[in-house]
Amino acid sequence: MLDTMTFTKVLGGVCGSLLVFLLGKWAAESLYHVGGGHGDEVAAYVIETGESEAAEPEEEVDFATLLASADAGAGEKVFGKCRACHKVEAGANATGPYLHGVVGRQIGAVDGFNYSGALPESEAWTPENLNAFLENPKGWAPGTSMAFNGLAKPEDRANLIVYLDALDG
């Protein structure tokens, strides 16, 4: 049953299938790749994104004004992002130091917490320092072990600072 002619037929069938596959691939490439080479294609239509126009500068809002109109209730919601690493109870350190009484407290002054040494300990946590730190922790204190990327919205930072300030009152 297995003779030379059977092997020849099987080999011919495999080679024929391969040729049909390669011919189909070549036909599909010539159909869907119009143009001579890469980068020669022209878009059928262009969507304007406005990037060529100069972007209007955002109006810079004074942080003191934001702080004066901040809402502690909204700050409590923003604190949800901090809750994974920080506690608000006095003396209850977690991954990060407790935040009860943080506004006005010396930087790096929580007893029993091992700081990374990147924070300037000679200063206090003023609302301005907290704002700068919360905006970009790694930029304000390079080398800090705080992994949080920061709060982009100045309103969120102001609300959070007002909430933290209200905790010790």
XYZ file of C-alpha atoms in Angstrom:
169
model
C 0.000 0.000 0.000
C 2.799 2.475 0.793
C 4.807 2.779 -2.347
C 6.781 5.479 -4.107
C 3.772 6.794 -5.981
C 1.817 7.413 -2.737
C 4.700 9.365 -1.224
C 5.005 11.383 -4.438
C 1.302 12.254 -4.369
C 1.469 13.336 -0.703
C 4.574 15.426 -1.307
C 2.985 16.978 -4.402
C -0.165 17.829 -2.413
C 1.868 19.532 0.339
C 3.944 21.499 -2.183
C 0.820 22.479 -4.140
C -0.890 23.683 -0.939
C 2.182 25.727 -0.054
C 2.211 27.320 -3.501
C -1.506 28.171 -3.281
C -0.914 29.698 0.161
C 2.041 31.801 -1.073
C 0.088 32.918 -4.157
C -2.830 33.992 -1.916
C -0.450 35.890 0.363
C 1.115 37.687 -2.599
C -2.304 38.592 -4.021
C -3.522 39.918 -0.650
C -0.396 42.042 -0.172
C -0.712 43.549 -3.629
C -4.394 44.254 -2.984
C -4.063 45.860 0.468
C -0.640 47.511 0.212
C -1.095 50.209 -2.369
C 2.005 52.254 -3.117
C 5.632 51.599 -3.778
C 7.069 51.392 -0.294
C 6.626 52.314 3.303
C 5.721 55.935 3.927
C 4.452 56.594 0.385
C 0.803 56.280 1.378
C -1.425 59.348 1.478
C -4.310 59.522 3.924
C -7.765 59.493 2.382
C -8.892 62.219 4.770
C -7.254 64.239 7.536
C -8.791 64.954 10.908
C -7.833 68.359 12.281
C -6.773 68.155 15.935
C -5.830 71.781 16.377
C -2.255 70.970 17.363
C -0.876 73.360 14.792
C -2.624 76.268 16.489
C -1.058 77.788 19.551
C -2.791 76.443 22.626
C -4.443 79.018 24.816
C -2.571 79.332 28.087
C -4.640 78.166 31.024
C -5.497 80.859 33.475
C -3.361 80.318 36.551
C -5.511 80.456 39.664
C -3.905 81.699 42.843
C -3.574 78.826 45.327
C -4.606 81.061 48.258
C -7.885 81.772 46.452
C -8.433 78.056 45.853
C -7.634 77.304 49.481
C -10.119 79.926 50.687
C -12.926 78.393 48.610
C -11.959 74.736 49.245
C -14.451 72.189 50.576
C -13.410 69.791 53.342
C -16.163 67.347 52.323
C -14.712 67.117 48.830
C -11.260 66.779 50.403
C -12.470 63.754 52.363
C -13.394 62.102 49.053
C -9.974 62.964 47.623
C -8.391 61.449 50.754
C -9.686 58.085 49.516
C -6.604 57.998 47.265
C -4.363 58.459 50.319
C -6.197 56.041 52.605
C -4.284 53.006 51.330
C -1.043 54.252 52.925
C -2.003 56.921 55.490
C -4.224 57.039 58.577
C -5.865 60.150 60.032
C -5.767 59.006 63.663
C -2.973 60.572 65.735
C -0.067 58.172 66.205
C -1.446 55.505 63.836
C 1.340 55.087 61.283
C 0.817 52.804 58.322
C 2.917 52.535 55.172
C 3.065 56.326 55.381
C 3.023 58.538 58.481
C -0.270 59.511 60.110
C -1.762 62.745 58.801
C -3.578 64.013 61.888
C -2.261 67.539 62.473
C -0.042 67.484 59.397
C -0.818 71.081 58.381
C 1.693 73.221 60.280
C 3.704 70.252 61.612
C 7.452 70.036 61.015
C 8.331 67.944 57.974
C 9.582 64.500 58.965
C 8.610 64.966 62.612
C 6.349 61.942 63.220
C 7.821 59.833 66.003
C 8.140 56.165 65.198
C 8.069 56.567 61.430
C 11.168 55.766 59.387
C 11.367 58.490 56.710
C 13.345 57.998 53.492
C 15.541 61.034 54.224
C 14.498 62.887 51.067
C 12.271 65.421 52.818
C 13.643 68.792 53.981
C 13.180 68.421 57.742
C 13.981 72.071 58.507
C 10.652 73.251 57.073
C 7.023 72.871 58.111
C 4.087 71.443 56.204
C 2.553 74.765 55.208
C -0.366 74.678 52.768
C 2.019 75.844 50.040
C 4.527 73.060 50.802
C 1.719 70.495 50.919
C 0.382 71.793 47.606
C 3.779 71.453 45.928
C 4.367 68.010 47.445
C 0.904 66.700 46.558
C 1.256 67.941 42.984
C 4.448 65.959 42.350
C 5.920 64.115 45.366
C 8.978 62.779 43.536
C 9.672 66.187 41.967
C 9.364 68.107 45.236
C 11.364 65.594 47.269
C 13.576 63.550 44.928
C 14.376 60.200 46.469
C 11.188 59.973 48.526
C 9.828 56.485 49.002
C 6.275 57.722 48.432
C 5.094 55.954 45.281
C 2.033 58.171 44.691
C 2.214 60.167 41.429
C 0.423 63.207 42.830
C -2.833 65.076 42.351
C -3.051 66.930 39.045
C -6.019 69.191 39.853
C -5.241 72.184 42.090
C -8.833 72.089 43.373
C -8.340 68.521 44.638
C -5.122 69.506 46.402
C -6.778 72.526 48.040
C -9.781 70.435 49.164
C -7.479 67.767 50.597
C -5.366 70.320 52.506
C -8.489 71.922 54.004
C -9.737 68.453 55.012
C -6.421 67.554 56.646
C -6.341 70.908 58.434
C -9.858 70.315 59.784
C -8.847 66.952 61.288
C -6.837 68.433 64.158
C -9.450 71.042 65.024
